[in-house]
Amino acid sequence: MSRQLSVTGFFKKPSSGGLERGEKRGSDVLEDNEEGGPAVTAVLSAAPGAKATSSGKEVRREYRVQWEREFTWLRAEGGKMFCDICRRAKANNGFVKGCTTIQKSALNDHKSSHSHIESCAVVNQSVQMEKHVEKSQVACNEALKTQLKVVLHMANTSTLSHQYPKLIHLLQSAGCPNLNTAHTYTHHDTVYQMEEAIAATITSAIDDRIASSRYVGVIVDETTNITVEKMLITYLSLQQNGEPETVFMGNYAIPSGTAECIAAKIKDVLSGRGVAMSRVVGLGSDGANVMVGRKNGVAQQLRQNDCPYLVNIHCGAHRTALAARDASKAVREIDAYVTTVNNTYTYYKNSPIRTHRLKELQKEMDEHDLLSLKQPSATRWLSLERAVKGMRANWVALVLELEEEEAARDCPVAKGLRRQLQKSTFPALTHLLTDVLSVVNRMNLTFQKEDVNISSIQPVVNMTLASLDDLISEPGVVERKFNEASQDGRFCGITLTQPDAQAFSKLRSQYLAEITKSVKKRFPEEHLGIIADLDTVLNASRYPTADSALKTHGLEALERVCDQYGSPRGAAAPLVENDRMQRDFLPMKRVLAGSGNPSFRGSCRLLITSLGEMFPDFRALAEVALVIPVSSVAAERGFSLQNKIKTATRSRLSEAKAQHLMSIASAAESIDTFDYTQASALFKSMRPRRKV
């Protein structure tokens, strides 16, 4: 043993085989390597942590994947070891910057370090806070969804906005789990924004459907609202995979009702919704001169400047109402009859005492199915028929009550009305009109249906004319009952005055002839034009069964269709290729005939969905035919909706709010299927919100 020379020599490192402080001996390194089995990862021998021994041999530091199973926060990147937890907590230690000591002991030291323990606590608190925020957000979203349901229901039922807090309170009182105070809005401005979000969601879905329809038809009408503003309501007819539908576009204030103003507004509305005017192929309106005028009407202006292939249609329901009105005015006795019905209605409407006496008399007569009196209106299509039915049901009670009124109070008005009602022609006309108007209004109701199309016009008109011819030949069911019940100048025990069967027969023939003439005038076959031709070409249900007849069927109509849609119009390209369409006509007819001769709509659906690639020109024709509006009933219903929303008690509704409410009510979205996710996102994006 060598002698120690000094204290300093005691602490001096040996000249060979010694290790730098912080290094392990070879046996220690081997011990680390032996833990967990053989090395399976990259050897980090070139890492800065590797040291050379005094013998010149390099000590290899190896990173083991097995460590990650024990230390789940461990990550190896670029020859260094990192701690995910400390990184996330933004701590300041070696495992955030990168530890170069590739040893398990370093991991154990870090695991027990104060910095790592604090980082674990911080991250745990952060995780708990995130879970709490997520849970709160879910609760808030559910609460918002419930509130959107309430607002959607209110818009669908025209419930006033100030009822919203009461409805929310009702749901809270009923124990609705999603509505606690922290997540509930109650201010009326929030209701407006929810309506706006719902309307925007509906409008977005409609715009997607419009974009997928190659051609569209426009339905417009004008009216005046409760605040005496000129309004233009606009609908669009389109098709989705062969299924036509009508969608609400908007109800807009316009400065005047001129054709120029209306045409400009239509262009503005369509361009604002991304609809090119060249896609418009049909215009449905009420037939007013401002709409269908041949020189400067709205249809003519659109056709000349923007929509070369546009076809304008006068509403079928409106034509029917005009035909009935024209016939009534043409026959003086019918016009006088309507005046008497109107005066009778007014006489009882203005006196609750008289109305009470009439009802008491009806009870004494044991009449259980009596209808109330109705007023005929020039603007309501079916009002005259309802007024006639009410008069027929109440005629006996009216005559008896007017007699009592005349005898007890010597009322000259009652006396005059009784004399008019007791004339033999009055009950006879009542029963005649019941038969006639039921035929005419059946046609009116047909044109008011949602699924009516261009193939329905001529068959319905022909059916109506045939029914009127039957009434000319012999009395209808109701009139026949009257003839059987009226004997010796008495009907239902009441003596009829001025009986003249010959005069009534003449009047009857005159009225039936006038209404037949009016229907033919309002629905002339030559004016159907391209509508009838499209029906002839596309409606397989009218194809002849014999192949020889099928070859020649519709050839003339096809020529006119080619002239309409196959010829260039200004800068607009033709919609079809004439030569190809004429070549494909017979094969197309045979394919549709072999498919069971479907109806007009069924034929169009097949051409659009299944046969479109085979017959592209007929697919285009089918798409055009389905969107041409046959009536403007949608606009009339829109005005009824407007008057239901903007009433005398809600006259200060802004145009934007009324528009939102009409958009929601027109779509009639179910509260169970509505897209609340999109509406919620739109609502949240409108402004910063404390509760969302």
XYZ file of C-alpha atoms in Angstrom:
692
model
C 0.000 0.000 0.000
C 1.380 3.390 -1.009
C 1.830 6.001 1.555
C -0.530 8.984 1.708
C 1.469 12.170 1.226
C -1.183 14.773 1.838
C -4.862 15.414 2.461
C -5.183 16.596 -1.117
C -3.882 13.295 -2.401
C -6.618 11.503 -0.484
C -9.322 13.126 -2.661
C -7.411 12.880 -5.894
C -8.856 10.511 -8.545
C -6.944 7.365 -9.357
C -4.703 7.542 -12.426
C -6.507 4.660 -14.179
C -9.839 2.837 -14.055
C -11.517 5.818 -12.305
C -14.885 7.439 -13.367
C -15.987 11.024 -13.678
C -18.526 12.100 -11.105
C -22.017 11.315 -12.293
C -20.942 8.316 -14.358
C -21.741 4.680 -13.583
C -19.297 1.882 -13.453
C -19.398 -0.759 -16.129
C -21.244 -3.110 -13.871
C -23.867 -0.443 -13.224
C -24.383 0.140 -16.927
C -24.675 -3.569 -17.474
C -27.178 -3.726 -14.677
C -29.323 -1.076 -16.377
C -29.060 -2.842 -19.681
C -30.083 -6.119 -18.167
C -33.282 -4.655 -16.737
C -36.189 -5.190 -19.057
C -34.348 -7.587 -21.388
C -32.242 -6.935 -24.450
C -32.165 -3.514 -26.135
C -34.832 -3.146 -28.831
C -34.613 0.538 -29.657
C -32.038 2.764 -31.266
C -28.767 2.913 -29.327
C -28.074 6.488 -28.303
C -24.279 5.909 -28.021
C -23.516 9.088 -29.884
C -25.681 11.110 -27.549
C -24.095 13.907 -25.554
C -24.588 11.820 -22.412
C -22.078 9.160 -23.586
C -18.660 9.281 -21.812
C -15.335 7.683 -22.592
C -13.508 5.655 -19.907
C -9.826 5.981 -19.121
C -9.213 2.872 -21.237
C -10.671 4.696 -24.285
C -13.871 2.566 -24.456
C -17.192 4.345 -24.887
C -19.984 3.683 -22.367
C -23.241 3.138 -24.380
C -26.448 4.721 -23.055
C -29.487 2.896 -24.459
C -33.133 4.162 -24.468
C -35.652 1.443 -23.821
C -39.238 1.477 -25.055
C -40.211 -0.561 -21.997
C -39.645 2.535 -19.877
C -42.683 4.199 -21.537
C -44.961 1.556 -20.036
C -43.736 2.450 -16.536
C -43.371 6.180 -17.139
C -46.377 7.004 -19.282
C -45.374 10.655 -19.538
C -42.021 9.771 -21.145
C -41.208 10.699 -24.767
C -37.893 10.361 -26.674
C -37.115 12.934 -29.335
C -33.764 13.780 -30.968
C -31.611 11.810 -28.541
C -33.248 13.409 -25.486
C -35.947 12.430 -23.030
C -38.987 14.651 -22.369
C -41.909 14.700 -19.927
C -45.334 15.309 -21.518
C -46.869 16.323 -18.202
C -44.236 18.964 -17.479
C -44.486 20.223 -21.035
C -48.258 20.598 -20.740
C -47.882 22.353 -17.374
C -45.169 24.580 -18.917
C -42.732 23.769 -16.091
C -39.095 24.805 -16.116
C -36.939 21.693 -15.690
C -34.565 19.451 -17.596
C -37.295 17.172 -18.931
C -38.989 20.131 -20.579
C -35.770 21.261 -22.282
C -34.680 17.661 -22.916
C -32.726 15.351 -20.613
C -29.548 13.924 -22.094
C -28.901 11.450 -19.277
C -30.375 8.320 -20.842
C -30.743 6.351 -17.624
C -33.629 4.914 -15.707
C -32.328 6.489 -12.527
C -32.823 9.908 -14.152
C -36.438 8.994 -14.795
C -36.957 7.929 -11.201
C -35.323 11.122 -9.967
C -37.598 13.211 -12.217
C -40.689 11.293 -11.164
C -40.067 12.141 -7.509
C -38.987 15.716 -8.165
C -41.013 18.613 -6.778
C -41.380 20.169 -10.229
C -42.906 17.026 -11.725
C -45.270 16.542 -8.779
C -46.487 20.152 -9.133
C -46.892 19.671 -12.882
C -49.023 16.561 -12.261
C -51.240 18.555 -9.930
C -51.585 21.389 -12.461
C -52.440 19.007 -15.304
C -54.938 17.132 -13.162
C -56.672 20.384 -12.270
C -56.670 21.336 -15.943
C -58.226 17.988 -16.917
C -60.897 18.334 -14.267
C -61.628 21.869 -15.429
C -61.897 20.724 -19.043
C -64.329 17.982 -18.044
C -66.376 20.491 -16.100
C -66.375 22.947 -19.005
C -67.328 20.164 -21.419
C -70.175 19.054 -19.172
C -71.338 22.643 -18.796
C -71.140 23.149 -22.565
C -73.239 20.050 -23.188
C -75.836 21.305 -20.707
C -75.770 24.741 -22.324
C -76.185 23.256 -25.816
C -79.133 21.161 -24.666
C -80.696 24.225 -23.059
C -80.213 26.226 -26.270
C -81.744 23.392 -28.305
C -84.797 23.388 -26.043
C -85.154 27.155 -26.359
C -84.854 26.935 -30.151
C -87.636 24.347 -30.091
C -89.822 26.797 -28.177
C -89.126 29.597 -30.660
C -89.745 27.272 -33.627
C -93.082 26.228 -32.138
C -93.997 29.870 -31.519
C -93.228 30.794 -35.139
C -95.231 27.847 -36.484
C -98.245 28.788 -34.367
C -97.947 32.612 -34.715
C -97.428 33.004 -30.971
C -96.373 36.497 -29.912
C -92.715 36.956 -28.933
C -93.524 38.389 -25.514
C -95.017 35.006 -24.579
C -91.560 33.425 -24.750
C -90.538 34.060 -21.091
C -93.871 32.651 -19.934
C -93.404 29.495 -21.981
C -89.872 29.054 -20.638
C -91.153 29.514 -17.086
C -93.882 26.955 -17.778
C -91.296 24.401 -18.927
C -89.117 25.105 -15.899
C -92.108 24.684 -13.601
C -92.927 21.399 -15.331
C -89.443 20.151 -14.495
C -87.768 20.357 -17.913
C -84.215 19.134 -17.104
C -82.450 21.296 -19.711
C -83.672 24.700 -18.582
C -81.922 26.040 -15.522
C -81.510 29.729 -14.888
C -77.819 29.791 -15.793
C -78.457 28.538 -19.332
C -81.715 30.305 -20.206
C -82.244 33.435 -22.293
C -85.277 35.617 -21.646
C -84.701 38.923 -23.469
C -86.895 39.640 -26.492
C -83.848 40.536 -28.618
C -82.608 36.991 -28.102
C -85.934 35.647 -29.390
C -85.486 37.712 -32.557
C -81.952 36.333 -33.023
C -83.175 32.761 -32.507
C -85.857 33.350 -35.159
C -83.174 34.731 -37.452
C -80.960 31.674 -36.873
C -83.844 29.262 -37.522
C -84.887 31.155 -40.669
C -81.279 31.208 -41.916
C -81.004 27.447 -41.398
C -84.203 26.871 -43.375
C -83.103 29.285 -46.109
C -79.726 27.553 -46.405
C -81.412 24.178 -46.919
C -83.769 25.692 -49.511
C -80.843 27.297 -51.364
C -79.170 23.885 -51.601
C -82.308 22.406 -53.160
C -82.635 25.346 -55.551
C -79.022 24.906 -56.661
C -79.648 21.251 -57.538
C -82.655 22.070 -59.774
C -81.476 22.940 -63.282
C -84.630 24.940 -64.074
C -87.059 26.822 -61.849
C -90.429 28.520 -62.089
C -91.423 31.759 -60.363
C -94.751 32.377 -58.615
C -95.491 36.009 -57.744
C -98.415 38.101 -56.585
C -98.898 41.532 -55.083
C -101.067 42.765 -52.253
C -101.282 45.369 -49.492
C -100.582 44.510 -45.854
C -102.195 45.865 -42.676
C -99.942 48.950 -42.679
C -100.901 49.787 -46.295
C -97.559 48.768 -47.785
C -97.354 47.336 -51.282
C -95.928 43.829 -50.948
C -94.640 41.356 -53.542
C -94.630 37.727 -52.425
C -92.354 35.321 -54.282
C -92.233 31.533 -54.421
C -90.080 29.234 -56.510
C -91.126 25.926 -58.048
C -88.331 23.388 -58.483
C -87.768 19.659 -58.715
C -85.627 17.178 -56.806
C -85.043 13.854 -58.572
C -88.303 14.183 -60.437
C -90.343 15.339 -57.434
C -91.667 18.922 -57.774
C -91.932 21.249 -54.811
C -92.698 24.892 -54.122
C -90.532 26.913 -51.725
C -90.979 30.338 -50.151
C -88.498 32.996 -51.283
C -89.736 36.114 -49.519
C -92.324 38.838 -49.070
C -90.890 42.205 -50.056
C -92.058 45.812 -49.892
C -92.060 47.507 -53.305
C -92.525 51.214 -54.045
C -95.166 50.634 -56.745
C -97.076 47.924 -58.539
C -95.835 48.680 -62.049
C -94.511 45.921 -64.280
C -91.046 47.521 -64.331
C -90.869 47.624 -60.529
C -92.093 44.028 -60.134
C -89.722 42.676 -62.801
C -86.758 44.492 -61.221
C -87.641 43.096 -57.792
C -87.899 39.546 -59.134
C -84.428 39.853 -60.671
C -83.021 41.310 -57.452
C -84.493 38.517 -55.297
C -83.304 35.712 -57.569
C -79.797 37.119 -58.019
C -79.517 37.531 -54.240
C -80.209 33.796 -53.848
C -77.805 32.765 -56.607
C -80.446 31.916 -59.240
C -79.475 32.847 -62.795
C -82.376 34.325 -64.756
C -81.645 31.963 -67.651
C -82.827 29.090 -65.409
C -86.343 30.580 -65.102
C -88.710 28.780 -67.503
C -92.132 29.499 -65.964
C -94.090 32.327 -64.349
C -97.309 31.773 -62.401
C -99.527 34.747 -61.560
C -103.136 35.808 -61.047
C -103.589 36.917 -64.655
C -103.672 40.658 -63.978
C -102.683 42.829 -66.936
C -99.583 44.046 -65.125
C -98.390 40.431 -64.990
C -99.426 38.963 -68.365
C -99.797 42.061 -70.553
C -98.635 41.257 -74.090
C -96.598 44.435 -74.557
C -95.230 45.541 -71.194
C -96.348 42.908 -68.683
C -93.919 41.368 -66.220
C -93.779 38.103 -68.186
C -93.032 39.912 -71.425
C -90.274 42.018 -69.868
C -88.600 38.968 -68.345
C -88.930 37.032 -71.595
C -87.428 39.787 -73.724
C -84.471 40.622 -71.509
C -83.528 37.675 -69.299
C -85.672 34.524 -69.658
C -86.124 33.721 -73.362
C -87.794 30.353 -72.708
C -90.230 31.598 -70.065
C -93.863 30.419 -70.240
C -96.401 32.437 -68.245
C -99.433 30.681 -66.768
C -102.628 32.303 -65.523
C -103.549 30.585 -62.242
C -106.124 27.849 -62.859
C -107.942 28.421 -59.553
C -108.160 32.133 -60.262
C -109.519 31.486 -63.765
C -112.224 29.261 -62.311
C -113.293 31.918 -59.797
C -113.398 34.524 -62.558
C -115.537 32.237 -64.728
C -118.102 31.842 -61.921
C -118.078 35.585 -61.266
C -118.490 36.442 -64.964
C -121.515 34.159 -65.270
C -123.139 35.658 -62.160
C -122.740 39.197 -63.471
C -123.967 38.281 -66.951
C -127.340 37.070 -65.620
C -129.254 39.868 -63.893
C -131.331 37.534 -61.711
C -128.215 35.798 -60.376
C -126.652 39.135 -59.521
C -129.848 40.144 -57.685
C -129.826 36.814 -55.846
C -126.277 37.419 -54.581
C -127.335 40.892 -53.401
C -130.246 39.411 -51.429
C -127.955 36.820 -49.799
C -125.519 39.546 -48.842
C -128.281 41.780 -47.402
C -129.663 38.896 -45.350
C -126.244 38.156 -43.914
C -125.722 41.811 -43.000
C -129.177 42.088 -41.419
C -128.404 39.347 -38.904
C -124.717 40.077 -38.448
C -125.450 43.609 -37.206
C -127.955 42.475 -34.573
C -127.127 39.888 -31.906
C -130.805 39.942 -30.823
C -132.000 38.866 -34.277
C -129.245 36.249 -34.493
C -130.313 34.860 -31.099
C -133.957 34.654 -32.188
C -132.955 32.871 -35.385
C -130.917 30.299 -33.432
C -133.770 29.729 -30.985
C -136.148 29.172 -33.882
C -133.728 26.656 -35.394
C -133.638 24.761 -32.088
C -137.453 24.646 -31.967
C -137.459 23.257 -35.504
C -135.057 20.549 -34.306
C -132.580 21.324 -37.052
C -129.282 19.903 -35.831
C -127.144 20.211 -38.970
C -127.873 23.808 -39.925
C -125.030 25.887 -41.280
C -124.423 29.459 -40.250
C -125.046 32.261 -42.708
C -122.070 33.207 -44.875
C -121.279 36.343 -46.796
C -120.405 36.054 -50.504
C -117.096 37.758 -51.248
C -115.619 38.820 -54.562
C -112.088 38.038 -53.406
C -112.679 34.598 -51.881
C -112.897 31.846 -54.450
C -115.323 29.492 -52.697
C -117.363 32.017 -50.735
C -120.463 32.043 -52.964
C -120.947 28.285 -52.699
C -120.686 28.443 -48.898
C -123.147 31.343 -48.818
C -125.616 29.420 -51.000
C -125.326 26.304 -48.819
C -125.913 28.408 -45.703
C -128.978 30.007 -47.280
C -130.362 26.622 -48.354
C -129.925 25.198 -44.845
C -131.509 28.221 -43.127
C -134.186 29.241 -45.634
C -137.218 27.997 -43.701
C -136.028 29.454 -40.367
C -135.181 32.766 -42.054
C -138.629 33.166 -43.627
C -140.400 32.371 -40.328
C -138.155 34.672 -38.274
C -138.560 37.525 -40.745
C -142.344 37.087 -40.597
C -142.233 37.396 -36.786
C -139.950 40.435 -37.052
C -142.306 42.045 -39.549
C -145.456 41.335 -37.503
C -144.038 42.284 -34.101
C -142.012 45.371 -35.026
C -143.291 46.325 -38.453
C -139.700 46.336 -39.716
C -139.586 47.385 -43.391
C -136.177 45.702 -43.944
C -137.502 42.393 -42.629
C -140.561 42.765 -44.836
C -138.440 43.383 -47.944
C -136.105 40.479 -47.230
C -138.984 38.108 -46.549
C -140.617 38.980 -49.867
C -137.379 38.313 -51.741
C -136.775 35.000 -49.980
C -140.382 33.864 -50.493
C -140.384 34.354 -54.259
C -140.447 30.990 -55.982
C -137.320 31.753 -57.981
C -135.209 32.290 -54.822
C -135.323 28.736 -53.354
C -135.224 27.323 -56.873
C -132.067 29.300 -57.667
C -130.603 28.288 -54.322
C -130.889 24.606 -55.170
C -129.714 25.128 -58.770
C -126.651 27.072 -57.632
C -125.832 24.364 -55.097
C -125.473 21.868 -57.950
C -123.670 24.193 -60.352
C -121.208 25.719 -57.910
C -120.254 22.311 -56.531
C -119.123 21.367 -60.057
C -117.206 24.613 -60.610
C -115.606 24.626 -57.179
C -114.497 21.021 -57.593
C -112.348 22.279 -60.466
C -111.174 25.178 -58.307
C -110.139 22.848 -55.481
C -108.295 20.600 -57.937
C -106.151 23.511 -59.071
C -105.417 24.388 -55.444
C -103.780 21.030 -54.731
C -100.031 20.810 -54.180
C -99.535 17.998 -56.706
C -101.371 19.617 -59.650
C -99.306 19.820 -62.861
C -99.681 20.832 -66.489
C -101.254 17.496 -67.398
C -104.177 18.236 -65.060
C -105.476 21.374 -66.784
C -107.278 20.056 -69.846
C -108.745 16.876 -68.265
C -110.155 18.869 -65.338
C -111.636 21.493 -67.679
C -113.175 18.796 -69.880
C -114.642 17.065 -66.819
C -116.204 20.332 -65.653
C -117.705 21.111 -69.061
C -119.134 17.591 -69.275
C -120.730 17.950 -65.820
C -122.267 21.286 -66.838
C -123.667 19.655 -69.984
C -125.266 17.003 -67.760
C -126.929 19.734 -65.695
C -128.237 21.353 -68.869
C -129.806 18.042 -69.886
C -131.407 17.293 -66.516
C -131.525 18.732 -62.976
C -128.837 17.859 -60.503
C -129.347 15.898 -57.294
C -130.174 18.902 -55.079
C -132.420 20.617 -57.626
C -134.282 17.368 -58.225
C -135.033 17.086 -54.497
C -136.405 20.640 -54.533
C -138.663 19.871 -57.500
C -139.998 16.800 -55.728
C -140.597 18.668 -52.465
C -142.273 21.767 -53.939
C -145.900 21.002 -54.744
C -148.816 23.362 -55.431
C -146.696 26.445 -54.956
C -145.500 25.430 -51.479
C -142.108 24.318 -50.214
C -141.495 23.024 -46.680
C -144.927 24.315 -45.677
C -144.258 27.878 -46.862
C -146.244 29.412 -49.694
C -144.069 30.640 -52.551
C -145.027 33.822 -54.361
C -144.922 34.622 -58.065
C -144.566 31.032 -59.255
C -143.530 30.921 -62.922
C -142.028 27.625 -64.011
C -141.522 28.769 -67.590
C -139.602 31.902 -66.557
C -137.365 29.908 -64.226
C -136.665 27.317 -66.926
C -135.516 30.125 -69.204
C -133.394 31.622 -66.414
C -131.884 28.230 -65.677
C -130.882 27.648 -69.285
C -129.439 31.148 -69.564
C -127.263 30.772 -66.459
C -125.949 27.330 -67.398
C -125.120 28.566 -70.885
C -123.290 31.596 -69.458
C -121.190 29.640 -67.003
C -120.293 27.089 -69.695
C -119.253 29.926 -71.996
C -117.235 31.566 -69.197
C -115.309 28.373 -68.453
C -114.467 27.915 -72.140
C -113.448 31.559 -72.387
C -111.159 31.336 -69.370
C -109.643 28.012 -70.501
C -109.326 28.214 -74.307
C -107.632 25.176 -75.809
C -105.529 27.269 -78.174
C -104.079 29.271 -75.271
C -102.728 26.183 -73.544
C -100.155 26.001 -76.335
C -96.814 24.606 -75.245
C -98.336 23.277 -72.006
C -100.584 20.884 -73.889
C -97.713 19.931 -76.221
C -95.423 19.007 -73.314
C -98.206 16.871 -71.877
C -98.707 15.117 -75.216
C -94.997 14.384 -75.613
C -94.151 13.346 -72.045
C -97.339 11.828 -70.596
C -97.025 8.087 -71.258
C -100.469 7.398 -69.793
C -101.928 8.927 -72.975
C -99.820 6.969 -75.441
C -101.806 4.641 -77.744
C -101.313 0.934 -77.182
C -100.891 -0.075 -80.828
C -97.302 0.322 -82.051
C -98.449 1.751 -85.394
C -100.366 4.510 -83.601
C -97.510 4.996 -81.146
C -95.146 5.817 -84.031
C -97.202 8.819 -85.118
C -98.373 9.950 -81.683
C -97.267 13.454 -80.720
C -95.237 14.248 -83.830
C -96.909 17.619 -84.390
C -96.625 18.484 -80.704
C -92.929 17.545 -80.799
C -92.365 19.957 -83.703
C -93.830 22.809 -81.668
C -91.752 21.795 -78.631
C -88.636 21.865 -80.847
C -89.521 25.361 -82.017
C -89.986 26.522 -78.410
C -86.931 24.976 -76.743
C -84.632 23.888 -79.593
C -84.118 27.210 -81.316
C -81.577 29.795 -80.076
C -83.132 32.889 -78.509
C -80.748 35.818 -78.563
C -77.600 34.954 -76.645
C -79.274 32.004 -74.906
C -78.355 28.520 -76.097
C -81.199 26.108 -76.919
C -82.325 23.811 -74.121
C -82.520 20.733 -76.365
C -80.925 19.425 -79.555
C -83.690 19.103 -82.138
C -82.234 16.404 -84.389
C -81.317 14.132 -81.506
C -84.666 14.651 -79.793
C -86.618 13.771 -82.935
C -84.443 10.682 -83.404
C -84.974 9.594 -79.791
C -88.729 10.289 -79.663
C -89.975 6.865 -80.769
C -87.471 4.879 -78.626
C -88.384 7.048 -75.659
C -92.112 6.390 -76.173
C -91.486 2.663 -76.408
C -89.393 2.628 -73.224
C -92.075 4.523 -71.277
C -94.819 2.316 -72.724
C -92.824 -0.735 -71.671
C -92.539 0.744 -68.169
C -96.287 0.533 -67.695
C -97.376 3.831 -69.283
C -96.822 5.896 -66.132
C -98.619 9.161 -65.449
C -97.206 12.536 -66.428
C -95.319 12.903 -63.175
C -94.178 9.287 -63.231
C -92.917 9.679 -66.815
C -90.969 12.801 -65.897
C -89.496 11.077 -62.832
C -88.266 8.163 -64.947
C -86.768 10.475 -67.575
C -84.935 12.486 -64.925
C -83.670 9.658 -62.737
C -83.367 6.421 -64.732
C -83.461 7.414 -68.405
C -81.647 10.745 -68.302
C -78.398 9.509 -69.862
C -80.274 7.594 -72.560
C -82.561 10.512 -73.504
C -80.866 13.769 -72.373
C -83.163 16.073 -74.339
C -86.331 14.547 -72.921
C -84.783 14.735 -69.477
C -84.405 18.490 -70.011
C -88.038 18.721 -71.171
C -89.183 16.778 -68.089
C -87.241 19.116 -65.803
C -88.844 22.121 -67.520
C -92.358 20.674 -67.455
C -92.256 19.852 -63.739
C -91.346 23.385 -62.643
C -93.818 25.340 -64.781
C -96.334 26.578 -62.168
C -99.956 25.795 -63.001
C -101.401 28.106 -60.339
C -100.465 30.923 -57.973
C -102.230 29.314 -55.025
C -98.956 29.280 -53.069
C -98.841 33.092 -53.256
C -102.452 33.379 -52.093
C -101.679 31.159 -49.122
C -98.616 33.265 -48.475
C -100.748 36.387 -48.205
C -103.060 34.596 -45.790
C -99.987 33.721 -43.741
C -98.811 37.346 -43.909
C -102.150 38.575 -42.596
C -102.022 35.975 -39.840
C -98.569 37.150 -38.745
C -98.776 40.904 -39.267
C -102.081 41.815 -37.666
C -103.516 45.013 -36.232
C -101.990 44.132 -32.854
C -98.597 43.386 -34.468
C -98.562 46.159 -37.057
C -95.111 47.360 -35.997
C -93.359 44.158 -37.028
C -90.347 45.010 -39.167
C -90.089 43.594 -42.668
C -87.101 41.465 -41.592
C -88.923 39.893 -38.623
C -92.052 39.268 -40.679
C -89.823 37.672 -43.317
C -88.214 35.371 -40.739
C -91.581 34.304 -39.334
C -93.017 33.659 -42.795
C -89.943 31.631 -43.792
C -90.303 29.445 -40.702
C -94.074 29.019 -40.967
C -93.943 28.310 -44.729
C -91.373 25.563 -44.276
C -93.510 23.986 -41.514
C -90.463 22.243 -40.039
C -91.177 19.632 -37.386
C -89.636 20.336 -34.000
C -88.424 16.724 -33.960
C -86.501 16.768 -37.263
C -85.205 20.342 -37.484
C -81.408 20.860 -37.703
C -80.775 22.497 -34.321
C -76.998 22.024 -34.597
C -76.690 24.462 -37.487
C -79.188 26.876 -35.956
C -77.249 26.829 -32.667
C -73.988 27.556 -34.471
C -75.566 30.475 -36.334
C -77.074 31.835 -33.135
C -73.743 31.679 -31.303
C -71.915 33.386 -34.172
C -74.190 36.436 -34.191
C -72.528 38.025 -31.170
C -70.378 37.092 -28.141
C -72.574 35.299 -25.624
C -71.964 34.808 -21.946
C -74.093 31.648 -21.722
C -72.642 29.753 -24.655
